[in-house]
Coordinates of C-alpha atoms in Angstrom, one line a residue:
X252 CA 32.6 43.5 -10.7
X253 CA 31.0 46.6 -9.4
X254 CA 30.6 48.7 -6.2
X255 CA 27.4 50.3 -5.3
X256 CA 26.4 52.9 -2.8
X257 CA 23.0 51.7 -2.1
X258 CA 20.5 54.2 -1.0
X259 CA 17.9 53.7 1.6
X260 CA 14.5 52.4 -0.1
X261 CA 16.0 50.3 -2.5
X262 CA 15.8 46.6 -2.4
X263 CA 19.0 44.5 -2.9
X264 CA 17.7 41.8 -4.9
X265 CA 17.6 41.2 -8.7
X266 CA 13.7 41.4 -8.9
X267 CA 11.0 42.1 -6.4
X268 CA 7.4 42.5 -7.5
X269 CA 6.7 44.4 -4.3
X270 CA 9.8 46.7 -4.5
X271 CA 9.6 50.1 -5.9
X272 CA 13.3 50.0 -6.8
X273 CA 15.8 47.4 -6.7
X274 CA 19.8 47.6 -7.1
X275 CA 19.5 46.6 -10.7
X276 CA 17.3 49.5 -11.6
X277 CA 20.4 51.6 -10.6
X278 CA 23.2 49.5 -11.9
X279 CA 22.0 49.3 -15.5
X280 CA 24.8 47.7 -17.5
X281 CA 25.1 45.5 -20.6
X282 CA 25.7 42.4 -18.6
X283 CA 23.9 40.3 -15.9
X284 CA 25.1 40.8 -12.4
X285 CA 24.0 39.9 -9.1
X286 CA 24.1 41.4 -5.6
X287 CA 26.5 39.9 -3.3
X288 CA 24.8 39.6 0.1
X289 CA 21.9 41.8 1.1
X290 CA 21.1 45.1 2.7
X291 CA 17.6 45.7 3.9
X292 CA 15.5 48.3 2.5
X293 CA 16.2 50.8 5.5
X294 CA 19.8 50.2 5.2
X295 CA 22.4 52.2 2.9
X296 CA 25.8 51.7 1.8
X297 CA 28.3 49.5 0.1
X298 CA 27.2 46.3 -2.2
X299 CA 29.0 44.4 -4.6
X300 CA 27.6 42.9 -7.7
X301 CA 29.1 40.4 -9.8
X302 CA 28.5 37.4 -12.3
X303 CA 31.2 35.5 -10.6
X304 CA 29.3 33.0 -8.2
X305 CA 32.6 31.5 -6.8
X306 CA 33.7 34.8 -5.4
X307 CA 30.0 35.8 -4.4
X308 CA 30.0 32.4 -2.4
X309 CA 33.4 32.9 -0.6
X310 CA 32.3 36.5 0.3
X311 CA 29.0 35.6 1.8
X312 CA 29.6 32.1 3.5
X313 CA 30.6 32.4 7.1
X314 CA 33.3 29.8 6.9
X315 CA 35.4 32.2 4.9
X316 CA 35.2 35.0 7.7
X317 CA 35.4 38.0 5.2
X318 CA 34.7 41.0 7.5
X319 CA 32.0 43.4 6.6
X320 CA 32.0 46.8 8.5
X321 CA 29.1 48.9 9.6
X322 CA 28.4 52.5 10.8
X323 CA 25.3 52.2 13.1
X324 CA 23.8 55.3 14.7
X325 CA 21.9 54.5 17.8
X326 CA 19.4 56.6 19.7
X327 CA 20.7 57.5 23.3
X328 CA 24.0 56.6 24.8
X329 CA 24.8 52.8 24.9
X330 CA 25.9 51.2 28.0
X331 CA 29.3 49.5 27.9
X332 CA 27.7 46.1 28.9
X333 CA 25.6 46.2 25.9
X334 CA 28.2 46.7 23.6
X335 CA 30.0 44.1 25.4
X336 CA 27.3 41.6 24.7
X337 CA 27.2 42.6 21.0
X338 CA 30.9 42.0 20.9
X339 CA 30.6 38.4 22.6
X340 CA 27.5 37.2 20.6
X341 CA 23.8 37.6 21.0
X342 CA 21.4 34.7 21.2
X343 CA 19.2 34.8 18.2
X344 CA 16.3 32.3 17.2
X345 CA 18.7 30.3 15.0
X346 CA 21.6 30.3 17.6
X347 CA 24.3 32.7 18.9
X348 CA 26.0 35.2 16.5
X349 CA 29.7 35.1 16.1
X350 CA 31.7 37.5 18.1
X351 CA 32.3 40.9 16.7
X352 CA 34.5 44.0 16.7
X353 CA 33.0 47.2 18.1
X354 CA 34.4 50.7 18.0
X355 CA 32.7 53.7 19.6
X356 CA 33.3 56.5 17.0
X357 CA 31.2 59.2 18.9
X358 CA 28.9 58.7 21.9
X359 CA 26.7 61.6 23.3
X360 CA 23.7 61.7 25.6
X361 CA 21.1 61.3 22.7
X362 CA 23.0 59.2 20.2
X363 CA 25.9 56.7 19.8
X364 CA 27.7 56.0 16.6
X365 CA 29.5 52.6 16.5
X366 CA 31.5 50.9 13.9
X367 CA 30.5 47.2 14.0
X368 CA 32.6 44.5 12.2
X369 CA 30.8 41.3 11.5
X370 CA 32.3 38.0 10.4
X371 CA 29.1 36.3 9.4
X372 CA 26.1 37.6 7.4
X373 CA 22.8 36.6 9.1
X374 CA 19.6 38.3 7.7
X375 CA 19.1 41.5 9.5
X376 CA 21.6 40.6 12.0
X377 CA 22.4 44.0 13.4
X378 CA 18.9 45.0 13.4
X379 CA 17.9 41.8 15.4
X380 CA 20.9 42.2 17.8
X381 CA 19.7 45.7 18.6
X382 CA 16.0 44.4 19.3
X383 CA 17.4 41.9 21.7
X384 CA 19.0 44.9 23.6
X385 CA 16.1 47.1 23.2
X386 CA 18.3 49.5 21.1
X387 CA 16.9 51.9 18.6
X388 CA 18.9 52.2 15.3
X389 CA 18.6 55.4 13.6
X390 CA 20.7 54.7 10.6
X391 CA 22.8 51.6 9.2
X392 CA 25.4 51.9 6.7
X393 CA 27.8 49.3 5.3
X394 CA 31.1 50.9 4.7
X395 CA 33.3 47.9 3.8
X396 CA 33.5 44.4 2.6
X397 CA 37.0 42.7 3.2
X398 CA 39.4 45.2 1.6
X399 CA 36.8 47.1 -0.4
X400 CA 35.7 50.5 1.0
X401 CA 32.8 52.7 0.2
X402 CA 35.1 55.7 0.3
X403 CA 33.6 58.9 -1.2
X404 CA 31.3 57.1 -3.6
X405 CA 28.1 58.9 -3.7
X406 CA 24.7 57.4 -2.6
X407 CA 23.2 56.0 -5.7
X408 CA 26.2 55.8 -7.8
X409 CA 28.2 52.8 -8.8
X410 CA 31.5 52.1 -10.5
X411 CA 33.7 49.2 -11.7
X412 CA 36.2 47.7 -9.4
X413 CA 39.8 48.0 -10.5
X414 CA 41.7 44.9 -11.3
X415 CA 43.8 45.5 -8.1
X416 CA 40.7 45.7 -6.1
X417 CA 39.3 42.4 -7.5
X418 CA 42.6 40.7 -6.7
X419 CA 42.6 42.1 -3.1
X420 CA 38.9 40.9 -2.8
X421 CA 39.7 37.3 -4.1
X422 CA 42.8 37.2 -1.8
X423 CA 40.6 38.0 1.2
X424 CA 38.0 35.6 0.5
X425 CA 40.1 32.6 -0.1
X426 CA 42.1 32.8 3.2

């Protein structure tokens, strides 16, 4: 069980012939592990890697409602009605997204930093919600999955999860 602070430009797959670099190029260890969930190349932040398939399924399946927290920097000042629409769910091609929790961290005339908590993990969900609302994302960073926080782990670095963190993660995923 590992935590990685994925930098932008890195693909969150085991292998990809079109990718310059994958998460496994960074996390080079003696055992085979797999990324839990995905972050697109332009996104950065917390990724978990493990060879525990049961836990990976519990963490990624929407039925288990494991929260994933992101810090998203948008261009401009976002109107409250758009924040409300994101919270209530946005209609995407495959259906409406589940409700999310949104907290304004900072808001200025030329940029807005939001903390967005998702309880499902659709492909490029935050970016697709932004497109529907005509919002421009400047940066997107995942900072937590369930009880596991990115904290001060530097970009491009990884570490093993502690026994306590693994236990907390399993508890959060099995509720």
